[in-house]
XYZ file of C-alpha atoms in Angstrom:
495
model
C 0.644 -11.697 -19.920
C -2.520 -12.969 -18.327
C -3.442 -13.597 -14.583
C -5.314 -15.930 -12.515
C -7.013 -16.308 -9.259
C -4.887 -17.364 -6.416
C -7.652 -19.767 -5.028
C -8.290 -20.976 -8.820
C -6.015 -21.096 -11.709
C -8.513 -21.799 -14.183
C -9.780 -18.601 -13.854
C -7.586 -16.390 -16.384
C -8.122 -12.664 -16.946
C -5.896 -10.280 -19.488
C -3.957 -7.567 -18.137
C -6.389 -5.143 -18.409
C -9.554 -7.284 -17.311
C -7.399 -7.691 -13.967
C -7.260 -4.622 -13.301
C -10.504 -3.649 -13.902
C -12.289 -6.473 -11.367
C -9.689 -5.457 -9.033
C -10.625 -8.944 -6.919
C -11.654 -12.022 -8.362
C -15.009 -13.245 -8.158
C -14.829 -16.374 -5.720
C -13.005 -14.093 -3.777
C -9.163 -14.888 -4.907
C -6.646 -12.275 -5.814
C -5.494 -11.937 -9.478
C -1.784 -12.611 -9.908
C 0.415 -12.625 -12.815
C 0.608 -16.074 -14.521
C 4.513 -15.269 -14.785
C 7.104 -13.075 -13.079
C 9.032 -11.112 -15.301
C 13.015 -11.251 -15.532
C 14.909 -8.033 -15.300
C 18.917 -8.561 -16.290
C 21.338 -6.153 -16.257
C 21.559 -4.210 -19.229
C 17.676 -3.944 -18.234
C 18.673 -2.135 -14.808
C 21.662 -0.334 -16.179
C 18.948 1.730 -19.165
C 16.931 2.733 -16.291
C 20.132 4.467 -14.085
C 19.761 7.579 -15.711
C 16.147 7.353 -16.830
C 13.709 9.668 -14.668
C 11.033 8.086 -12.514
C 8.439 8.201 -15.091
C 10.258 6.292 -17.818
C 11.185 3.666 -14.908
C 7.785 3.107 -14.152
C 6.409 2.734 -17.984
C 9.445 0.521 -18.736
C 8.929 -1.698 -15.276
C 5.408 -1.512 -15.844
C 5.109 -2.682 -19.362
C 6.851 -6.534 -18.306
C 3.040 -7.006 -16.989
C 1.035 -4.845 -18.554
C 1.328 -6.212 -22.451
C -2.532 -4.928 -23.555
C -1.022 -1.576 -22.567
C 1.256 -0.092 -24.986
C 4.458 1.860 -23.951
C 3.316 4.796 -24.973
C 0.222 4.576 -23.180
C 2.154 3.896 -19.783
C 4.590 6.689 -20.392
C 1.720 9.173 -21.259
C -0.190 7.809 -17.597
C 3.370 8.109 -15.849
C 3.617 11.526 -17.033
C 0.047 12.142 -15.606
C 0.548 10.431 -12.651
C 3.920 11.639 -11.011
C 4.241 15.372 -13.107
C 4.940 18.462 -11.368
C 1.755 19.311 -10.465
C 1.212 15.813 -8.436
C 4.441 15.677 -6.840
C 6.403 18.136 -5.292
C 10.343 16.458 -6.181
C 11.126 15.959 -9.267
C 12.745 12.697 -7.895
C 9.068 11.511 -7.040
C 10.083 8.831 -4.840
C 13.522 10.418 -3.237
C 16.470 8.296 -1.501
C 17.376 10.129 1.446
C 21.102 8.637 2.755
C 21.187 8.580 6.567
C 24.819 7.254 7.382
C 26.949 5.398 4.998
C 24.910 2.179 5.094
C 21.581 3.702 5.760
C 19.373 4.972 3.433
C 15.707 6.040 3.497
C 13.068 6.076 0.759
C 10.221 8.644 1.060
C 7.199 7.824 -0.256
C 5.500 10.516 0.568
C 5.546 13.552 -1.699
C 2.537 13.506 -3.636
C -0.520 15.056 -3.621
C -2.135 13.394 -0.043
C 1.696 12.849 1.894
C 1.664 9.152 1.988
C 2.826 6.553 -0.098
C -0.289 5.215 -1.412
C 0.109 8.065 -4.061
C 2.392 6.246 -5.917
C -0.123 3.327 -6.742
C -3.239 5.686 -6.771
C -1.810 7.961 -8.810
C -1.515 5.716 -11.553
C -4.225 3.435 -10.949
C -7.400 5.576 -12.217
C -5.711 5.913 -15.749
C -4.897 2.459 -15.936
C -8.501 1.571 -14.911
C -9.593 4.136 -17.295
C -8.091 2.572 -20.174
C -9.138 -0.486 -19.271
C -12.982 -0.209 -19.281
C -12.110 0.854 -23.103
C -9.764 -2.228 -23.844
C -12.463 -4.498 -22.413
C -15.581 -2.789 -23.560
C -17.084 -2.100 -20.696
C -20.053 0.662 -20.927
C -21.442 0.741 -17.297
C -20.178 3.158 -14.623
C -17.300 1.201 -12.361
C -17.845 1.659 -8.308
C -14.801 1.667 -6.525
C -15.024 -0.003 -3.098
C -12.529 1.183 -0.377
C -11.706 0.451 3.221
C -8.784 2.272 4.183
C -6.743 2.535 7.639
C -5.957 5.738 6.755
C -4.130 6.587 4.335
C -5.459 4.725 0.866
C -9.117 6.364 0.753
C -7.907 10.021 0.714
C -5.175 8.737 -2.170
C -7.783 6.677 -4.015
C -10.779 9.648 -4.090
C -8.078 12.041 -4.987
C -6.900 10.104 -8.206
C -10.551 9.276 -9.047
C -12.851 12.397 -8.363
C -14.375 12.954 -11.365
C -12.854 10.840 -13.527
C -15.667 9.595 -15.948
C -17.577 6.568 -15.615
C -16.439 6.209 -12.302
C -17.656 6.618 -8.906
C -16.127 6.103 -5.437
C -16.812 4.794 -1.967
C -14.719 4.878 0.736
C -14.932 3.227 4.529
C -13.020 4.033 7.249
C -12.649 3.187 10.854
C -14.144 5.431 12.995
C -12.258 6.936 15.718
C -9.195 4.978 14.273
C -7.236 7.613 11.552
C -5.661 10.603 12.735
C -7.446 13.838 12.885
C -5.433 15.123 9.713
C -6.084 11.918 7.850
C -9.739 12.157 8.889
C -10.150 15.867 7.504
C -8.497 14.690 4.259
C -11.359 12.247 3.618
C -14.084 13.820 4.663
C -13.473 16.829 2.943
C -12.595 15.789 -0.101
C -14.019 17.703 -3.315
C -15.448 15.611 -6.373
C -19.135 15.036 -7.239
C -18.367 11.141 -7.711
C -16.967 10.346 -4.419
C -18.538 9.628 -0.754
C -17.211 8.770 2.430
C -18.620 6.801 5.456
C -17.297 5.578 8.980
C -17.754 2.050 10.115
C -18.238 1.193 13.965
C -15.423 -0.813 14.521
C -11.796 -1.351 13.166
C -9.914 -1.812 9.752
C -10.148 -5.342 9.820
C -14.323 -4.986 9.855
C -14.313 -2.974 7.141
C -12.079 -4.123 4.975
C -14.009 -8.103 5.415
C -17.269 -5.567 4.734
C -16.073 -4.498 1.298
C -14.712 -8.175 0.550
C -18.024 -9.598 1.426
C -20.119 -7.013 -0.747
C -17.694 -7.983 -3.481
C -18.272 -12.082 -3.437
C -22.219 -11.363 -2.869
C -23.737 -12.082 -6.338
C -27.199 -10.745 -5.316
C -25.476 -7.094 -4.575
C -23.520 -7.463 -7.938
C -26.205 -8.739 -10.080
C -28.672 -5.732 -8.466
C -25.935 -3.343 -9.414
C -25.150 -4.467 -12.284
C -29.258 -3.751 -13.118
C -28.519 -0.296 -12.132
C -25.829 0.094 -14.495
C -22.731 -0.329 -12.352
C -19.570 -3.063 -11.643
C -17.898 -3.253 -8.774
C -13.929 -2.747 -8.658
C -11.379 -1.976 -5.906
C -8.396 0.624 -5.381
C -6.955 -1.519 -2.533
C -4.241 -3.416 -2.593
C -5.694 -6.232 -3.699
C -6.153 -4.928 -6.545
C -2.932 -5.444 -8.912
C -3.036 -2.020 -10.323
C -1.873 -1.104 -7.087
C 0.275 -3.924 -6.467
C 2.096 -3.120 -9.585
C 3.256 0.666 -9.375
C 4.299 -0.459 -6.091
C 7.052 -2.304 -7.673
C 8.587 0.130 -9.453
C 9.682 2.293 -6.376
C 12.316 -0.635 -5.216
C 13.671 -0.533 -8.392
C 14.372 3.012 -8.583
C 15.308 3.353 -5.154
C 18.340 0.782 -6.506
C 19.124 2.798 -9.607
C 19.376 5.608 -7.387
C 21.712 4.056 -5.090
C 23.739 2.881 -7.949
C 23.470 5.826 -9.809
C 25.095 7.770 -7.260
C 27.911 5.820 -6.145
C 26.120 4.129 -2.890
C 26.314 0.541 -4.711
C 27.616 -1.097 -7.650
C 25.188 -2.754 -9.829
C 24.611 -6.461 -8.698
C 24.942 -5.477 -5.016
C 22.463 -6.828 -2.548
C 20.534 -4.066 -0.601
C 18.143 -5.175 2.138
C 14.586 -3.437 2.470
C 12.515 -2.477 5.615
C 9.292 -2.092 4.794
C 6.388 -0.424 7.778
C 3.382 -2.878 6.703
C -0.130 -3.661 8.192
C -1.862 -5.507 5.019
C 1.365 -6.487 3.294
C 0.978 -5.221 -0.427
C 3.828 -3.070 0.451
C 6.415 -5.673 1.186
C 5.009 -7.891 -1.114
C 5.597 -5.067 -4.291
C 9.342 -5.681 -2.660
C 9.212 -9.521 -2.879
C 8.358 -9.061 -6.492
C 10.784 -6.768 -7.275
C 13.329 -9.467 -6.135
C 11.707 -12.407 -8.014
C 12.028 -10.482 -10.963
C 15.886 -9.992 -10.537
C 16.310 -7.037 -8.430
C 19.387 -7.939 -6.180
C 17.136 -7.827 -2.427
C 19.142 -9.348 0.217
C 16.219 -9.571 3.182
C 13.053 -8.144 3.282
C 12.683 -6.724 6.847
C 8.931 -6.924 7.931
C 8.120 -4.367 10.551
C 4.835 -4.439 12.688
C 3.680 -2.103 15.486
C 1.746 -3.518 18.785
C -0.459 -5.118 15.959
C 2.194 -7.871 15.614
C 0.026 -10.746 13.691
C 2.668 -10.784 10.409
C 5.505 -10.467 13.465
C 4.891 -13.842 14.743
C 3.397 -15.020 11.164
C 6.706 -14.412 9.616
C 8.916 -16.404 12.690
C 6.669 -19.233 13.341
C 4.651 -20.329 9.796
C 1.392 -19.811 11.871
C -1.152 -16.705 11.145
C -3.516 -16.204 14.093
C -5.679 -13.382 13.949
C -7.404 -14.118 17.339
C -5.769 -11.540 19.898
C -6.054 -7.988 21.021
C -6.384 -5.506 18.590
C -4.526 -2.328 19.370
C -4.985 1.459 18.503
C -1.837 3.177 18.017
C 0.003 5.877 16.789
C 0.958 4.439 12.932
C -2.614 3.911 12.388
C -2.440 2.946 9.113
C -0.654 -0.340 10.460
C -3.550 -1.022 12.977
C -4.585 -4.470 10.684
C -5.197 -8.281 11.937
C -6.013 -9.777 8.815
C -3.352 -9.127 6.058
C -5.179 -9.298 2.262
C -1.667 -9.270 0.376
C -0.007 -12.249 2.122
C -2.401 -14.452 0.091
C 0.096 -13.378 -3.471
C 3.134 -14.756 -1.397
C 1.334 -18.178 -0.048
C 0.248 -18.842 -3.885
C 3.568 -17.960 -5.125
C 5.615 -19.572 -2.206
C 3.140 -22.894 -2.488
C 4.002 -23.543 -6.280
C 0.913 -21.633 -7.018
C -1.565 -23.946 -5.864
C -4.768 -23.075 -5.390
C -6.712 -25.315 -3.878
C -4.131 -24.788 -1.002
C -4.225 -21.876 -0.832
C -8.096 -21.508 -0.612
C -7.602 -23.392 2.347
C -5.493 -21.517 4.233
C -7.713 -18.521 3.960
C -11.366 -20.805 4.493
C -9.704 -21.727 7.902
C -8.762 -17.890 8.555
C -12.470 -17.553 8.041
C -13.761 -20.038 10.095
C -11.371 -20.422 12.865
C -8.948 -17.078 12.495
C -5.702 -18.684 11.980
C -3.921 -21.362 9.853
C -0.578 -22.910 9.877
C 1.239 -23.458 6.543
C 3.385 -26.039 5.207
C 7.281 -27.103 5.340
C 7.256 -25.504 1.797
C 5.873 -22.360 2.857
C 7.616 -21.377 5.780
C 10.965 -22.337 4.255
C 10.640 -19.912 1.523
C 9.346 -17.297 4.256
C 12.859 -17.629 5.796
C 14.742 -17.183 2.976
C 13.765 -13.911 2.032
C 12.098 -12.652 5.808
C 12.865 -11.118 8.987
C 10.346 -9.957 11.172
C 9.859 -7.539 14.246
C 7.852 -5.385 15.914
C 8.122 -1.830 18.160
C 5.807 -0.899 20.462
C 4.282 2.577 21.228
C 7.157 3.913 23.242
C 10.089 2.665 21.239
C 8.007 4.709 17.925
C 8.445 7.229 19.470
C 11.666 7.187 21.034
C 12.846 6.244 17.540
C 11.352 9.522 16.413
C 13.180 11.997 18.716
C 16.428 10.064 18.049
C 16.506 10.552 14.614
C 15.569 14.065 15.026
C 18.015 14.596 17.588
C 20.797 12.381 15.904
C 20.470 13.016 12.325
C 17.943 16.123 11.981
C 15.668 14.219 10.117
C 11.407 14.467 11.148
C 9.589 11.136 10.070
C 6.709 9.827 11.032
C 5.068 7.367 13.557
C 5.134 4.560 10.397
C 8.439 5.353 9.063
C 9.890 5.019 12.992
C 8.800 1.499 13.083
C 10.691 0.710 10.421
C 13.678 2.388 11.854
C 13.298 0.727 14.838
C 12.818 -2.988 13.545
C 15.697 -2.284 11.245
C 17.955 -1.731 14.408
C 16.664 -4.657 15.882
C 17.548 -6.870 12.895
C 21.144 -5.391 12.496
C 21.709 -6.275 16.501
C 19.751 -9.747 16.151
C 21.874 -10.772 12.899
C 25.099 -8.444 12.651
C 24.460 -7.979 9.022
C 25.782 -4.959 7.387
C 24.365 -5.334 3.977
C 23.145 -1.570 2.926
C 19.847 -0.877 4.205
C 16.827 0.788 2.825
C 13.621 1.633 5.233
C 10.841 2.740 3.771
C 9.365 6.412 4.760
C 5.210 6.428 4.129
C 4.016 9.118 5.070
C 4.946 12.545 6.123
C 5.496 13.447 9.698
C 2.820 16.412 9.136
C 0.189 13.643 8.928
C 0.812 12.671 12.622
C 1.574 15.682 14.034
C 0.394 15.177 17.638
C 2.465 12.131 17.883
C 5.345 13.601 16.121
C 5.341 16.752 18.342
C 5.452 14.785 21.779
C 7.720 12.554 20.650
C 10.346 15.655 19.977
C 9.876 16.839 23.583
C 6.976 19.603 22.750
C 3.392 19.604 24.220
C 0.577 19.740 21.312
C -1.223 23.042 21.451
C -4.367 21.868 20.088
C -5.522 19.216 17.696
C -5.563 17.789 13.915
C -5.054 20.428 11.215
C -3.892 23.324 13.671
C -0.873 21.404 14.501
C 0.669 21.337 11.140
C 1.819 25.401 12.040
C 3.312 24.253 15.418
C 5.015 21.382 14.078
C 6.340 23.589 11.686
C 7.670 26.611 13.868
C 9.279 24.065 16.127
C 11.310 21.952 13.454
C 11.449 24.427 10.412
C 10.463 21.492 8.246
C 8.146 22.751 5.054
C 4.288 21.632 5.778
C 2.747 20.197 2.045
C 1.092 22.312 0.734
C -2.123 20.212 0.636
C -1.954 19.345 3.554
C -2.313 23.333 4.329
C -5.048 23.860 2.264
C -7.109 21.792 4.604
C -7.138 24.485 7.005
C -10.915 26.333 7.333
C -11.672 23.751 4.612
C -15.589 22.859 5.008
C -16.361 18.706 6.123
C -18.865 17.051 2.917
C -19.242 13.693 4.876
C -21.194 12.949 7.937
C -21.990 9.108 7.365
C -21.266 6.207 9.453
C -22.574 2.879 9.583
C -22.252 -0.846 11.956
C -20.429 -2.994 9.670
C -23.102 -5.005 9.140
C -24.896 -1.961 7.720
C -21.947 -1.651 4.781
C -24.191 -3.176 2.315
C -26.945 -0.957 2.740
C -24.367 2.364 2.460
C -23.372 0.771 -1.064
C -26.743 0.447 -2.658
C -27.505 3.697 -1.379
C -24.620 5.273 -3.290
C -25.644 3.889 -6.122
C -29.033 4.365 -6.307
């Protein structure tokens, strides 16, 4: 299996050299240069198989300079008992009798970017050795909240790496904030940008197509590589989740193999959705993929009209993690959607340089149809979704995971379809607490990590244990920067 650049096909990469860029040079995003098939003796092995075997097994249709062995030995790693605290891993949690939830969110830093970043450091690992590779790999990170604690925790200390993470200031939550900037490892470092998501995330794109900053690091003894989505080591793991979640739901009597379950999926920069899309191109039987946005609606009216336009207000809100304009991950779908071409794809994305929007084709916007719905809830309905479900079914979830409960409503009473329904939890409610607690009728008594014992007298719900440890914990990072400052941080690091 070998992959290419979604703005160039002539640029082809093995499996493991993929994963170890993490972006293509000219700035395109490495894609498989085939989509597996899955039948269903293929599904009906993994029913009774534990999570770990699922994911070597998915994870082996792409990854064919990686042996079986060697993916079962990093899925042991990755989601043991040390790591996650169900021996599930990724648990389906049935709300009514056509409602289910899966909860990403039960490994070592409560969210479900654990699942990818757990596995991603050993597959970059083995990589560097596959490819030969003797300098020191910098990993490059803007997170919204969520993937930068995930990524330093699976990568502090791991050798011949080092990591960099950039985050929004004043736009995480207070818990997600202490996470980073606390976080232990003599390889890692954390800095702040003035401004949102969006800015950083273009800031670590830039420094990545810039070949003065590459070929000056590379003098130093380092490449550049990335644990964010765009990145198909974290696309991939990503995958395997959907297809559990269906064994599961076979498994135990909620479907019969070759039944259609639809997906709702909480997503800000779409690799989330998109590891859904996949699953279904490779045979997984998705009936609609449910796209839900928060006030930051851009993939909302993307998704209904064919036409991305990043020019509006950006919003601050309570699923922070979803507070993103420009979406890296929809660039996989246009190439695949387009017939994989390239050149068309480049252009979509040159005018949401230039101009902040573009308008696909006929093509395009058909296929987004066929396997789309889209919505959006606003701060008030997140949060009346939030004491409802407490209230109705005794079940805490978070400001992200509400969204998705919410647009999955909508799209039941817009459509009247019944087909059983997965929406996807990603993060624990202990993350959020603030939110969480007003939006159960309390008043917070304080702020950030305190919380986590009020939220937990009031509901009786356990708090993650790592999520405890942060209390009294000491803050490592002080560092911010403008964004245009971003390239300065990096060389800094690295000196």
């Amino acid at each position: 299996m070998h992959y290419y650049s979604t703005r160039d096909r002539a640029l082809r990469y093995t499996a493991a050299e993929a994963v170890k860029l993490g972006l293509s040079r000219e700035g395109g995003l490495l894609t498989p240069t085939q989509i597996p098939q899955m039948d269903r003796a293929f599904l009906e092995n993994l029913l009774t198989a534990d999570y770990q075997e699922r994911a070597a097994q998915v994870m082996a249709l792409y990854l064919t300079d990686y042996t079986l062995d060697e993916l079962r030995s990093f899925a042991k790693n990755a989601y043991g008992p040390d790591k996650f605290d169900t021996p599930a891993v990724a648990p389906v949690r049935t709300v009514d009798e056509s409602t289910h939830c899966l909860e990403l969110w039960h490994g070592p830093t409560s969210a479900f970017k654990d699942m990818a970043l757990q596995m991603l450091p050993q597959l970059l690992s083995a990589s560097l050795g596959k490819t030969g590779e003797d300098k020191t790999v910098c990993i490059l990170v803007a997170t919204s909240g969520d993937t930068g604690k995930a990524a330093m925790e699976g990568f502090a200390d791991v050798p011949q790496t080092k990591i960099l993470v950039f985050y929004p200031k004043d736009g995480v939550s207070a818990v997600q904030e202490a996470q980073m900037v606390t976080q232990e490892g003599d390889n890692v470092g954390v800095c702040a940008v003035v401004g949102n998501f969006d800015d950083a995330q273009s800031g670590v794109k830039r420094i990545f197509s810039d070949p003065d900053i590459r070929q000056t690091l590379s003098e130093r003894g380092y490449v550049l590589s990335s644990a964010n989505s765009i990145n198909w080591g974290r696309i991939l793991p990503q995958v395997v989740y959907y297809i559990s979640a269906y064994c599961d739901l076979v498994r135990d009597g909620k479907l019969t193999m070759g039944d259609k379950v639809n997906f709702c999926v909480p997503t800000g920069n779409f690799g989330d959705i998109l590891a859904a899309y996949y699953a279904g191109r490779m045979g997984l039987p998705v009936g609609k993929l449910i796209c839900a946005s928060n006030r930051n609606d851009v993939l909302t009216d993307f998704l209904r009209t064919g036409v991305y336009d990043r020019n509006r207000p950006f919003h601050t809100t309570m699923s922070p993690s979803m507070d993103i304009l420009i979406s890296s991950n929809l660039e996989r779908l246009l190439f695949d959607l387009s017939g994989e071409n390239g050149e068309e794809v480049r252009g979509y994305m040159e005018a949401l340089s230039s101009q902040g929007r573009y308008q696909v084709s006929d093509k395009i916007r058909a296929g987004l149809d066929a396997a789309f719905w889209a919505g959006s809830c606003g701060e008030e309905d997140t949060a009346a979704t939030i004491g409802r479900y407490y209230r109705n079914y005794g079940y805490l979830i978070d400001t992200h995971t509400a969204v998705a409960a919410n647009v999955m409503e909508q799209y039941r009473a817009a459509t009247g379809d019944t087909t059983p329904t997965v929406f996807v939890s990603t993060a624990s409610p202990y993350k959020f607490c603030d939110s969480v607690l007003k939006a159960i009728g309390e008043v917070s008594a304080g702020d950030g990590v305190e919380l986590l014992d009020q939220l937990h007298a009031v509901t009786g719900t356990a708090v993650p244990r790592r999520l405890a440890a942060l209390r009294g914990k000491q803050r490592r990072f002080d560092l911010s920067c403008e964004k245009q400052a971003m390239d300065g941080v990096v060389l800094d690091f690295l000196k």
